[in-house]
Short mmCIF file of C-alpha atoms and ligand atoms in Angstrom, two decimals:
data_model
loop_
_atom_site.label_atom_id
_atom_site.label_comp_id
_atom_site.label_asym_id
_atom_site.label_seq_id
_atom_site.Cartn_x
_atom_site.Cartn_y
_atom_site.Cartn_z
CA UNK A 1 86.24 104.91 89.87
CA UNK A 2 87.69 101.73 90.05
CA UNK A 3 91.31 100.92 91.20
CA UNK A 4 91.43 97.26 90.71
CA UNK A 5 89.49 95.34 88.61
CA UNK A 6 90.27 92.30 85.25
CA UNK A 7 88.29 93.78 83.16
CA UNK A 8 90.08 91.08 80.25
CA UNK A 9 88.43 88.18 82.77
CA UNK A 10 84.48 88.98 82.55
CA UNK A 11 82.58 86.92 80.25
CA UNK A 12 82.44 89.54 77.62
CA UNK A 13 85.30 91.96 78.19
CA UNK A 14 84.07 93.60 75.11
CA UNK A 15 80.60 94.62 76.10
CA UNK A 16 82.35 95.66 80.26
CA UNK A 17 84.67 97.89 78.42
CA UNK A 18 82.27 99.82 76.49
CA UNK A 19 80.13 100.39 79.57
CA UNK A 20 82.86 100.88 81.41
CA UNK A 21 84.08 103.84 78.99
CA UNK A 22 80.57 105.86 79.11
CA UNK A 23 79.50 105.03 82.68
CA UNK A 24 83.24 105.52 85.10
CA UNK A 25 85.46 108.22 85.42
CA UNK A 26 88.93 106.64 86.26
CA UNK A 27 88.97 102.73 85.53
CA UNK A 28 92.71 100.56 86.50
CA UNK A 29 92.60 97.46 84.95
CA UNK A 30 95.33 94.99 86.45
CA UNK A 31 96.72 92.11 84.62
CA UNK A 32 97.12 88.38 86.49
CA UNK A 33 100.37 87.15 83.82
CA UNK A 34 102.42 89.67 81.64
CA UNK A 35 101.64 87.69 78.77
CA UNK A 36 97.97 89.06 78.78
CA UNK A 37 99.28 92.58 78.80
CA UNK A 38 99.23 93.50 75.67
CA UNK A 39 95.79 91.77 74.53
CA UNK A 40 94.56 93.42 77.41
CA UNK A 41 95.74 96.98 76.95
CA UNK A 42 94.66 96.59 73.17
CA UNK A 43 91.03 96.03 74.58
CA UNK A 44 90.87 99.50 75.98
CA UNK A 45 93.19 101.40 73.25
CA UNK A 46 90.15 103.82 72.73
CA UNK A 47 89.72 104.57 76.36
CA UNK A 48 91.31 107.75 77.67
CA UNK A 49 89.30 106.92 81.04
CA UNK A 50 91.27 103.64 81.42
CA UNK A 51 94.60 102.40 82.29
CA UNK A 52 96.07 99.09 82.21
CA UNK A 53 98.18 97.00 84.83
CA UNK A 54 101.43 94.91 83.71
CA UNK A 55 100.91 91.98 86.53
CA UNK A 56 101.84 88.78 87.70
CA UNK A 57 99.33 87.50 90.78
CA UNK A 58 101.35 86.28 93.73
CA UNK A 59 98.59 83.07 92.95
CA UNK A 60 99.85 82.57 89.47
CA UNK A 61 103.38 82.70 90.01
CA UNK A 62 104.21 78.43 90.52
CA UNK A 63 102.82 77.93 86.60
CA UNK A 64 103.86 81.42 85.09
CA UNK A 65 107.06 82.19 86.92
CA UNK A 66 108.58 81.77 83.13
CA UNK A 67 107.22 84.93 81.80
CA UNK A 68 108.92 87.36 84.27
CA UNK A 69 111.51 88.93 81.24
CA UNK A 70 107.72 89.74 79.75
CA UNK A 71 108.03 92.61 82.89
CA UNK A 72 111.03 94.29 81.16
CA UNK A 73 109.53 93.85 78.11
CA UNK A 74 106.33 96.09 78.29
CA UNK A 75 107.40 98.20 81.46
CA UNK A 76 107.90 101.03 79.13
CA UNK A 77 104.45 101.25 77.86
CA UNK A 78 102.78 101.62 81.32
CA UNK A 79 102.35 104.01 84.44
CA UNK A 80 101.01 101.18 85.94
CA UNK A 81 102.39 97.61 87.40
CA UNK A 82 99.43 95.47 89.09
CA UNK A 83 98.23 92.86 89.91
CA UNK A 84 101.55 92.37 91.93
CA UNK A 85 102.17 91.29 95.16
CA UNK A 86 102.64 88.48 97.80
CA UNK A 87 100.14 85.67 98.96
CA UNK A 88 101.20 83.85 102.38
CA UNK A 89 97.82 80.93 102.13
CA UNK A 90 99.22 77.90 102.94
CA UNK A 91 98.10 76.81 98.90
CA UNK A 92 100.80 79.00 98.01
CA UNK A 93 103.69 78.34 100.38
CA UNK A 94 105.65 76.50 97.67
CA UNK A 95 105.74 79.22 95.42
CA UNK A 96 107.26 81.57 98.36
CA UNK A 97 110.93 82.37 97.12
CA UNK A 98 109.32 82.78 93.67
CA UNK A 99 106.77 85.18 94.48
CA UNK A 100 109.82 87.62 96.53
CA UNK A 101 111.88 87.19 93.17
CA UNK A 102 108.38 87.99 90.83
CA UNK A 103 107.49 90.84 93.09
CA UNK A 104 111.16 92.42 94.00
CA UNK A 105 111.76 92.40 90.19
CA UNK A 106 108.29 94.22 89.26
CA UNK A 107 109.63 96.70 92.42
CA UNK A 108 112.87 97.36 91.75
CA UNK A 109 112.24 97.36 87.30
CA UNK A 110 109.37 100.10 88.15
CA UNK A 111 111.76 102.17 90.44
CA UNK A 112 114.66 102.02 87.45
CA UNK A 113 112.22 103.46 85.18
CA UNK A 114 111.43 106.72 87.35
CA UNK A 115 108.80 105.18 89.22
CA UNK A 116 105.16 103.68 88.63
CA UNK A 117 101.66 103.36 90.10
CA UNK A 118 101.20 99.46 91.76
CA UNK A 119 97.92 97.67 92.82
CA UNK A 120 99.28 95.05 95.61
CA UNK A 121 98.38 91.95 96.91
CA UNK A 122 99.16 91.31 100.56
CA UNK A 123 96.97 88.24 101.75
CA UNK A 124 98.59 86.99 104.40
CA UNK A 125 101.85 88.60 104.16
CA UNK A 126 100.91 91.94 104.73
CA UNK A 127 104.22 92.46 106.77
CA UNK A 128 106.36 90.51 104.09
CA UNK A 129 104.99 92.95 101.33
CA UNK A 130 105.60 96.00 103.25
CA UNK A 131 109.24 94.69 103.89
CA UNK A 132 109.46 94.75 100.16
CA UNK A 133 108.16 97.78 99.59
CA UNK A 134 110.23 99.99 101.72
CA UNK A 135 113.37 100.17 99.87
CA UNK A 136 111.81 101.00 96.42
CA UNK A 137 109.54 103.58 97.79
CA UNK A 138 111.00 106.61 96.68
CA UNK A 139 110.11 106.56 93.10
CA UNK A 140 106.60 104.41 93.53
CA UNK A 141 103.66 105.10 94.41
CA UNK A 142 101.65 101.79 96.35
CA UNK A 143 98.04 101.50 96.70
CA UNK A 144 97.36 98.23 98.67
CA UNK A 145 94.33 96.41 96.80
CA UNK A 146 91.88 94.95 99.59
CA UNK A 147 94.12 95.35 102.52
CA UNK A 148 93.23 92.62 105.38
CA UNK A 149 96.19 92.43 107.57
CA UNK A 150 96.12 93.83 111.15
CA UNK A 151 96.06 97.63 112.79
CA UNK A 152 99.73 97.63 113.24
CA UNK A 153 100.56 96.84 109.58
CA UNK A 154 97.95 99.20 108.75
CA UNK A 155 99.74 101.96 110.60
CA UNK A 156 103.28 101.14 108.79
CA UNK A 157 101.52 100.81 105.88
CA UNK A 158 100.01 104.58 106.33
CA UNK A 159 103.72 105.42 107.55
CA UNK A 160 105.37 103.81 104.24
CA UNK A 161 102.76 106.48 101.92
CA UNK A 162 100.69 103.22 100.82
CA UNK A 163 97.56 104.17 99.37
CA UNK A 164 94.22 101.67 100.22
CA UNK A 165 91.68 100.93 97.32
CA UNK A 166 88.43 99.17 99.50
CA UNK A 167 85.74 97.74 97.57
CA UNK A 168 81.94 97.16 98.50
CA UNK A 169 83.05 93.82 99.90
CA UNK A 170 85.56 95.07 102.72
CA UNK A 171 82.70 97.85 103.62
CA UNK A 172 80.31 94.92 104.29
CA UNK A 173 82.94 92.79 106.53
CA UNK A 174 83.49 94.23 110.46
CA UNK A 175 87.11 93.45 110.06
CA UNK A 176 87.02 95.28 106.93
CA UNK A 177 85.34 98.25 108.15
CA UNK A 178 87.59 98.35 111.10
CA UNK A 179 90.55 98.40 109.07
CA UNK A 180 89.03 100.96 106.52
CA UNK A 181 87.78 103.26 109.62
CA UNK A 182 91.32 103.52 110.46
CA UNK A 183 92.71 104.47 106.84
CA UNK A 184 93.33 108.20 106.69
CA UNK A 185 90.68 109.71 104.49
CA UNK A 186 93.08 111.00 101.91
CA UNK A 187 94.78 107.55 101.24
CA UNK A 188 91.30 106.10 100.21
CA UNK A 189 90.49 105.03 96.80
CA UNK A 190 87.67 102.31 95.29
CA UNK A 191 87.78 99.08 93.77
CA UNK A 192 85.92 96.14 93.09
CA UNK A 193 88.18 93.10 92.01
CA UNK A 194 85.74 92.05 89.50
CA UNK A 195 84.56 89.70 88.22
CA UNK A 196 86.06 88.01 91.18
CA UNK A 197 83.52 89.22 93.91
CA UNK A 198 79.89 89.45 93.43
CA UNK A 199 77.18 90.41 95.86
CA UNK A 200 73.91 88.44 96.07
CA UNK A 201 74.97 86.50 93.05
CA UNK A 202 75.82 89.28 90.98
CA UNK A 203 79.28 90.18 89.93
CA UNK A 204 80.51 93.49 90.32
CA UNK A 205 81.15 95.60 87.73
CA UNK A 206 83.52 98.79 87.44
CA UNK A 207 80.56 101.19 87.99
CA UNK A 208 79.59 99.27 90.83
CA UNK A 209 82.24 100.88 93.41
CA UNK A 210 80.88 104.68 93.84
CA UNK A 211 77.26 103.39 93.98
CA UNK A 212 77.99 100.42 96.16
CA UNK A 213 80.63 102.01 98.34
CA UNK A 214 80.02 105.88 98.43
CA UNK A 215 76.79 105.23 101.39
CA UNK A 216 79.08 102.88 103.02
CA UNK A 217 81.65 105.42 103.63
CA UNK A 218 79.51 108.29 104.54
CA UNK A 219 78.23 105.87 107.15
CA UNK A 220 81.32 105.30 108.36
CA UNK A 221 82.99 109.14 108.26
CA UNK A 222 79.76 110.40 109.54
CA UNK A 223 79.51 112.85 106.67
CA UNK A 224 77.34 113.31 103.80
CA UNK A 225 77.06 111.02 100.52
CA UNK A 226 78.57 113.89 98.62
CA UNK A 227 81.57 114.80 100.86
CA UNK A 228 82.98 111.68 100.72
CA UNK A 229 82.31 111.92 96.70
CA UNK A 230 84.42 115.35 96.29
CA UNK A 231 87.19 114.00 98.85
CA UNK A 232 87.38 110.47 96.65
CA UNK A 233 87.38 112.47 93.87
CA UNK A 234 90.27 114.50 95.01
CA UNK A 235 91.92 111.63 95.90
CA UNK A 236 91.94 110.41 92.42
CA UNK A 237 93.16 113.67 91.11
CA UNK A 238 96.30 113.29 93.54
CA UNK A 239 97.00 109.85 92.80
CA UNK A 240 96.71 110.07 89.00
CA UNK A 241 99.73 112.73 89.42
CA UNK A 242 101.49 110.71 90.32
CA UNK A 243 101.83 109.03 87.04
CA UNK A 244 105.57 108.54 85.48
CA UNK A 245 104.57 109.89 82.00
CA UNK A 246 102.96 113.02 83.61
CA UNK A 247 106.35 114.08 85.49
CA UNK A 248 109.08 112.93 83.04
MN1 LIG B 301 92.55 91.03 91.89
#
């Protein structure tokens, strides 16, 4: 499975896709500007095994701020809102009031429609985000893509019902593995943020995250390989419940 990933950003989306259809079981693919939505989603039309994220990255938002209406626009055609979020670097600072606006309007648009599924971004304003969060999180569900804030926003994260999706780069990183160690076991999905990470020179790839990430974990929760499979599995099965056009 993979939580997070742009699949419409590798080289040849095309060729990812069709791997990704035969090789993973679960597969979100987030968005970085609503106006790749719907070229994006087209790309995976055939794929009952993956899902598509309407986004707007916290990164993005100084040049694309313009295309927030696109949110109301194609809300309706997805369980999903990602990638979303907030991004407190110091590159970013002048975009600050606009990313609040982007990402209270993705929030409070996915609570008025019953509720969605959101992949967040938190660098650096992991206490900001959570702020957010907590009045819209009756409806949503939150997974929290490559959390890296401290312990005691990890614990009000836990307390808020945030999800975590780690990826084979957190699991290598001793603050990473901290964080993750700390993570309640049923709140614990995969990811990989390709093609933005590689290893060794190597991007990551969708089917990357159970092999790369599955002995990680079972180092980690001292159990075996295939216990932490079933439990992410289960995981999986819980979260994709979750979905808005399952319920309604
Ligand atoms: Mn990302």
């Amino acid at each position: 499975m993979d939580f997070h990933c742009h699949l419409d950003l590798y080289p040849d989306p095309i060729e990812v896709v069709a791997t990704t259809k035969r090789e993973c079981t679960f597969v979100l693919s987030v968005t970085t500007t609503p106006s790749a939505y719907e070229k994006t989603a087209n790309l995976v039309k055939d794929c009952p095994n993956i899902e598509t994220g309407l986004g707007l990255h916290p990164e993005l938002v100084h040049q694309r701020f313009g295309e927030l209406s696109l949110f109301d626009k194609w809300i309706h055609s997805t369980d999903f809102v990602g990638e979303v979020g907030l991004d407190g670097s110091s590159r970013y600072r002048s975009s600050w009031e606009n990313q609040i606006q982007v990402f209270t309007h993705a929030l409070k648009l996915s609570d008025t429609h019953g509720g969605r599924i959101l992949s967040i971004h938190s660098r650096q304003a992991a206490t900001e985000v959570m702020n957010c969060l907590e009045p819209f999180k009756y409806n949503n569900t939150f997974i929290l893509h490559w959390f890296s804030g401290t312990v005691k926003e990890l614990s009000r994260a836990v307390e808020i019902g945030c999800w975590f999706s780690v990826g084979p780069l957190m699991l290598r990183g001793k603050k990473g593995k901290s964080l993750v160690s700390r993570i309640p076991k049923e709140r614990i999905l995969l990811e990989t943020d390709g093609p933005f990470t590689s290893i060794n020179k190597q991007s990551l790839y969708p089917w990357d995250a159970n092999r790369m990430c599955i002995p990680e974990l079972s180092e980690l929760w001292g159990i075996d390989p295939n216990k932490v499979s079933s439990i992410l599995d289960e995981n999986k099965k819980i979260l994709l419940s979750k979905r808005h056009s399952l319920i309604n």
